[in-house]
Coordinates of C-alpha atoms in Angstrom, one line a residue:
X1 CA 0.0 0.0 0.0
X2 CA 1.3 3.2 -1.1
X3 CA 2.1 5.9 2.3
X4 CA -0.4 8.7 2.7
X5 CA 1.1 12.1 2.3
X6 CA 1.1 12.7 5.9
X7 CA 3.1 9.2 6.6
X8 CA 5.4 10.2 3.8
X9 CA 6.2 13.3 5.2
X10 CA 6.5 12.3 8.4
X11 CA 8.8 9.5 7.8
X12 CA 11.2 12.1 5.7
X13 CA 11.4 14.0 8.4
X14 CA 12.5 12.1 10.9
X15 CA 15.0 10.3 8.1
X16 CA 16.1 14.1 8.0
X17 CA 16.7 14.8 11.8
X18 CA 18.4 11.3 11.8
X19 CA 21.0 12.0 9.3
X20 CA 21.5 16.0 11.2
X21 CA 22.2 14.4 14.2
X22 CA 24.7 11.9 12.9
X23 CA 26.1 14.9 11.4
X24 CA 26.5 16.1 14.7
X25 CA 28.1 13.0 16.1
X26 CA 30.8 12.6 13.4
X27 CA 31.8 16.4 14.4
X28 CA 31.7 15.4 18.1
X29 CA 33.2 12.2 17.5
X30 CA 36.1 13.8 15.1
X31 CA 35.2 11.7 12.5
X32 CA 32.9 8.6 11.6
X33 CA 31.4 6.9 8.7
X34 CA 29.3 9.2 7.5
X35 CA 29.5 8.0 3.1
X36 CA 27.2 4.6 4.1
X37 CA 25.2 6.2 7.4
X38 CA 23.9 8.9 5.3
X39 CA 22.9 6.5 2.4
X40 CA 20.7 3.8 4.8
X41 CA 18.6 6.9 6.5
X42 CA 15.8 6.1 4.6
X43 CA 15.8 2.4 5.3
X44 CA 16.7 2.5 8.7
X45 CA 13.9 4.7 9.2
X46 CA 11.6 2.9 7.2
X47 CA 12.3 0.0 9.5
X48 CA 11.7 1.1 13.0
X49 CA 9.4 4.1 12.4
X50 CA 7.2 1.5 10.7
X51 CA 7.4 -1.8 9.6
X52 CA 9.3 -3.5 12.1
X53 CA 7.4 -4.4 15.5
X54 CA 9.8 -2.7 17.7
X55 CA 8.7 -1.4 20.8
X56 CA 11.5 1.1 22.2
X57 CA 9.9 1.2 25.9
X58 CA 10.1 -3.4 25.5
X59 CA 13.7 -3.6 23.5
X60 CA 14.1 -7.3 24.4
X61 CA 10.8 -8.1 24.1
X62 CA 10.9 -11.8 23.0
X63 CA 8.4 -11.6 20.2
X64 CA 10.2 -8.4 18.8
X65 CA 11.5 -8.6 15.4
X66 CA 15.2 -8.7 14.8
X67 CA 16.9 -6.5 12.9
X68 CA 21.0 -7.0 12.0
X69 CA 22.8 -4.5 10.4
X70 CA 25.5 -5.8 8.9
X71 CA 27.2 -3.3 7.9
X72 CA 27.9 -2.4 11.8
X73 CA 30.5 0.3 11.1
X74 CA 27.3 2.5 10.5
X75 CA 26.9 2.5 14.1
X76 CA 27.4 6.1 13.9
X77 CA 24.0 6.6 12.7
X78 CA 22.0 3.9 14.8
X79 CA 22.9 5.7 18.0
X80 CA 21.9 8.9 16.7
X81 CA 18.4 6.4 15.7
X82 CA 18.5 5.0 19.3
X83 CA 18.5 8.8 21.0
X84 CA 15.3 9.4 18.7
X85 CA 14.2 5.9 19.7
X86 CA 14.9 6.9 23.6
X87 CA 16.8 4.3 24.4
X88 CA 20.3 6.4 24.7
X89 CA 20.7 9.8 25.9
X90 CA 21.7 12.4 23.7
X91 CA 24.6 13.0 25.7
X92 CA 26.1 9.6 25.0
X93 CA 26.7 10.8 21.5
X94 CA 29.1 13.6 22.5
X95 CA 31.4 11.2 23.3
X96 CA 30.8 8.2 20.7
X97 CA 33.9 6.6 20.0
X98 CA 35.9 8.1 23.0
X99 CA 37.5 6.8 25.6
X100 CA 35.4 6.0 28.1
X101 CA 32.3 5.8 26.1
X102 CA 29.8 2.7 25.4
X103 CA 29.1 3.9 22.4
X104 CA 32.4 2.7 19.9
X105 CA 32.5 2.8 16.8
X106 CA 30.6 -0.9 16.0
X107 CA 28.0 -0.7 18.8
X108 CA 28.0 -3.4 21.7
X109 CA 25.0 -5.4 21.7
X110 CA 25.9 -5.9 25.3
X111 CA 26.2 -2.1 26.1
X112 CA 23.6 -0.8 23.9
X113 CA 19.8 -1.8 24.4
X114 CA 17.7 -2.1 21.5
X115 CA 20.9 -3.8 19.4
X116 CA 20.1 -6.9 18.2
X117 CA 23.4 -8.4 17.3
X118 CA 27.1 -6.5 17.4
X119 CA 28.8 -6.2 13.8
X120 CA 31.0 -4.5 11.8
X121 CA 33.5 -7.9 10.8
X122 CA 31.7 -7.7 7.3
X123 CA 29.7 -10.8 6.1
X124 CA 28.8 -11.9 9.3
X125 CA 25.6 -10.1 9.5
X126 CA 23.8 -12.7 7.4
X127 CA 24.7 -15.9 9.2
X128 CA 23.4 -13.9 12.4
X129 CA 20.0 -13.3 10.8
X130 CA 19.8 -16.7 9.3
X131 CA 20.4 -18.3 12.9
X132 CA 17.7 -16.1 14.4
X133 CA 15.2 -16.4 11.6
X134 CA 15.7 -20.2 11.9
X135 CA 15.3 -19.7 15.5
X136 CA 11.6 -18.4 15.0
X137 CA 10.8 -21.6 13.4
X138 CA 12.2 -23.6 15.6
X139 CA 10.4 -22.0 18.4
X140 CA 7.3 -21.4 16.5
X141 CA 7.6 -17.6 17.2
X142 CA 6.0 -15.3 14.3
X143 CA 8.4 -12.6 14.6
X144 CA 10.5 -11.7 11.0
X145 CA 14.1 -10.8 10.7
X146 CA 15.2 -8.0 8.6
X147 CA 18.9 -7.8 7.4
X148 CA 21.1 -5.1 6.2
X149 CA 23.9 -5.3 4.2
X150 CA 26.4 -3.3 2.4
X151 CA 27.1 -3.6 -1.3
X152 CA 31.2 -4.0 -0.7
X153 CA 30.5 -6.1 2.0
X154 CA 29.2 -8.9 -0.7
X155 CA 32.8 -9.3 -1.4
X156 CA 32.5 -11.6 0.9
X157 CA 31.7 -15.7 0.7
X158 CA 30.3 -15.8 3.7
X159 CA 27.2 -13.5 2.1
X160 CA 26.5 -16.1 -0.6
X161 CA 27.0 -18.9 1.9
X162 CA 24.0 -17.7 4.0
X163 CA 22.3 -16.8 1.1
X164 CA 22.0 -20.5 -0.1
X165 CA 20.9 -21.6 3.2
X166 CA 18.1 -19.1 3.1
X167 CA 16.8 -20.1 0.3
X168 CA 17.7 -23.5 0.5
X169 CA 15.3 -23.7 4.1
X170 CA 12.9 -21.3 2.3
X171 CA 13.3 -18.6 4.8
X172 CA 11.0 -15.9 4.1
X173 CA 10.4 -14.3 7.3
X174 CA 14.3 -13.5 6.6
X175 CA 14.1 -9.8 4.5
X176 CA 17.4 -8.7 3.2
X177 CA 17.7 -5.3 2.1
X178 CA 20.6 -4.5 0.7
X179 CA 22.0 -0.6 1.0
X180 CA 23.6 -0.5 -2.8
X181 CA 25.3 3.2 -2.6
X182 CA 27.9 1.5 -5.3
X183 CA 31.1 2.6 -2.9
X184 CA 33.2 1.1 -0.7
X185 CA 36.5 2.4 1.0
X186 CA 38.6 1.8 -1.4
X187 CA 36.2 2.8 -4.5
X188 CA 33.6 2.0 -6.3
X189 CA 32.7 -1.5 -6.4
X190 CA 32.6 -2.2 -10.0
X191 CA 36.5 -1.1 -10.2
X192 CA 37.4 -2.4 -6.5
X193 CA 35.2 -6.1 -7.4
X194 CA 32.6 -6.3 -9.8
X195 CA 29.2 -7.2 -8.0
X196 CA 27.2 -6.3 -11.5
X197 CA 25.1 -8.2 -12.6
X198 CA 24.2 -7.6 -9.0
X199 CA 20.2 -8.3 -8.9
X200 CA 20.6 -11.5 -11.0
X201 CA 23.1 -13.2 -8.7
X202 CA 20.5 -12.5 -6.0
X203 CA 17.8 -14.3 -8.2
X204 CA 20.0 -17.2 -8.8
X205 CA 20.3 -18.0 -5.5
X206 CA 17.0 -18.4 -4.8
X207 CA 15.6 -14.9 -4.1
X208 CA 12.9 -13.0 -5.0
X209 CA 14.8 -9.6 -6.1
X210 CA 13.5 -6.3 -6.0
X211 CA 15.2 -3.5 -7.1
X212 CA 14.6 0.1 -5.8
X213 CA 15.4 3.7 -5.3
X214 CA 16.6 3.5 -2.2
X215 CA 16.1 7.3 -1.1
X216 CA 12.3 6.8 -2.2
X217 CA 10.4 6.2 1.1
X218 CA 7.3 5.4 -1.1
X219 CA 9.0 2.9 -3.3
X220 CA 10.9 1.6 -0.7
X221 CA 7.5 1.4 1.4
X222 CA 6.1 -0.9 -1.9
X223 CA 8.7 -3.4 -1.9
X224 CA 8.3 -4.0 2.3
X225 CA 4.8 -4.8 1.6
X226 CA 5.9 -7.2 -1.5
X227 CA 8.2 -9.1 1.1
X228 CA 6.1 -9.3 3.6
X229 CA 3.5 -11.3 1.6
X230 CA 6.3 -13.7 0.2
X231 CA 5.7 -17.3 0.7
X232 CA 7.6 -19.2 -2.2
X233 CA 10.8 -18.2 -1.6
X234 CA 12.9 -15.4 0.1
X235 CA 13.0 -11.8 -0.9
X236 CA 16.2 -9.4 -1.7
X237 CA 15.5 -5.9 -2.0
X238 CA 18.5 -3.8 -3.7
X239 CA 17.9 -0.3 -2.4
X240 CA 19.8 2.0 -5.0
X241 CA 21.4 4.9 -2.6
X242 CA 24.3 7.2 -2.7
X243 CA 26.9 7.1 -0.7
X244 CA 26.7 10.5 1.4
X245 CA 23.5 11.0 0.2
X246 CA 22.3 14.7 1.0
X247 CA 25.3 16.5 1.3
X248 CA 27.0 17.6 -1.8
X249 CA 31.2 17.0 -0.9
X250 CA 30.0 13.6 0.2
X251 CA 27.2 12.2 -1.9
X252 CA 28.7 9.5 -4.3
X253 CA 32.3 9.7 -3.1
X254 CA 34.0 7.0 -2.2
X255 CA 36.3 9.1 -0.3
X256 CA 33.8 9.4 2.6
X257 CA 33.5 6.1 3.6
X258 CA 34.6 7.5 6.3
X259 CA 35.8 11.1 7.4
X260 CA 36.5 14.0 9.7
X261 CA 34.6 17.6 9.4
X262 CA 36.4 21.1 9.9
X263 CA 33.9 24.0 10.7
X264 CA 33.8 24.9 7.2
X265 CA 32.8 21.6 5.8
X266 CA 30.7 20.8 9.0
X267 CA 28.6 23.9 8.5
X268 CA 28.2 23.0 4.4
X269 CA 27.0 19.5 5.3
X270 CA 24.0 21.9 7.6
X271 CA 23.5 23.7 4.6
X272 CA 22.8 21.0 2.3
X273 CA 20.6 18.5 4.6
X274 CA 18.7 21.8 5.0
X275 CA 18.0 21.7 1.5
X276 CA 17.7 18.5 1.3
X277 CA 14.9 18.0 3.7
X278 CA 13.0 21.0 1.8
X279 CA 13.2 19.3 -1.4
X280 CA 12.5 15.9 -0.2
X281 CA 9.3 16.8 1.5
X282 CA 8.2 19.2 -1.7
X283 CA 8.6 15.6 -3.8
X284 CA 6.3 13.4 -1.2
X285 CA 3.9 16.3 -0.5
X286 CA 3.3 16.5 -4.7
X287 CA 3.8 12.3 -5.1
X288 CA 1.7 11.3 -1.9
X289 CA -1.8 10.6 -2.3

């Protein structure tokens, strides 16, 4: 089901305030992966503002769905998500990544409530969500598992390992998305390792494949409601983002995988999510219905 206007809206502004205050944290922290936080916004927010049954106030809520983010070096954006959430102080994030702080760079399941599983050793992620996923079935629990991954982190085997299992058990209460901003630290992936054709290696192994705009909350909304109704066999959705996406030094650079602000820069970045925001609310106020 398409979102209402006033859903749409909301949900971009939230995804806004999320990627300002990650902003904020990479300046507090002195630097931080801001290329592939900025480019899952929308999913992340899409996730926990909506489809996933996630109550903040009940974080370990047995019946809760799971969500792993693979790509856990992002953690610099889901503690900024976990302040709006409640479940961390805003204070926390003045000192992410500090001595002395809970908050490192890959968050600590252990230290951080509301974390599902702790990442950031790349292709792990998916093993994780198969095990719980299989879990539900094995404890006839009903909750779903949603999994995100990043593009240069299906280098890896150990991606295309899990993936076969998945589809091999049929495990579609398992929903990968994967954040496809086409960059990884060292470049792009077509030059660093060719992923292309990317969607049809999904297919082959099993996988229902869905490819999106991946900064289109309403398209993005379409494909959740596609996976959740799949039965026959698992789902993939292929969000296309950009890497940095929103702030104009950043957005398709490879370069900032991961970075440090000066003033200057910090106060551009303001400038263009500012802008941002407007123009992304102007497209779901004339799209939504």
């Amino acid at each position: 089901m398409a979102l209402t206007k006033k859903e749409w809206v909301a949900l971009e502004n939230k995804a806004a305030d999320l990627r300002e205050l990650c902003l904020d944290t990479v300046k507090w922290a002195g630097s931080g992966h801001m290329g592939g936080s900025f480019s899952s916004a929308d999913i992340l927010t899409l996730l926990y503002y909506k489809y996933a049954n996630f109550d903040p106030k009940d974080p370990e809520n047995p019946d809760r769905d799971r969500i792993v983010v693979s790509k856990g070096h992002i953690g610099i954006i889901l503690a900024p998500l976990f302040v709006q959430l409640g479940l961390l102080d805003k204070e926390q994030l003045k000192t992410f990544n500090l001595t002395g702080s809970k908050l490192g760079i890959h968050l600590d399941c252990n230290k951080v409530k509301g974390l599902d599983s702790s990442t950031g050793s790349l292709g792990h992620g998916s093993s994780l969500a198969l095990g719980m996923a299989l879990a539900a079935r094995v404890k006839g629990q009903k909750y779903k598992t949603f999994l995100i991954l990043g593009d240069g982190e299906c280098d890896e085997g150990s991606v295309w390992e899990a993936a076969m299992a998945t589809a091999h058990f049929n495990v579609t209460d398992l929903i990968t998305i994967v954040d496809r901003n086409h960059n990884m630290i060292d470049g792009n992936t077509e030059d660093v390792m060719k992923l292309e054709p990317f969607a049809d290696k999904w297919t082959a192994f099993g996988f229902e494949t869905i490819v999106v705009d991946g900064h289109n909350m309403n398209a993005l909304s379409e494909a959740l409601d596609k996976a959740f109704k799949a039965k026959d066999k698992p789902v993939c959705i292929i969000a296309d983002t950009v890497k940095g996406e929103g702030v104009s030094f950043a957005a398709g650079n490879y370069k900032w995988h991961y970075g440090a602000l000066d003033q200057p820069k910090y106060e551009t970045a303001k400038k263009d999510l500012a802008e941002h925001r407007k123009m992304r609310i102007e497209r779901a106020e004339k799209e939504g219905i």
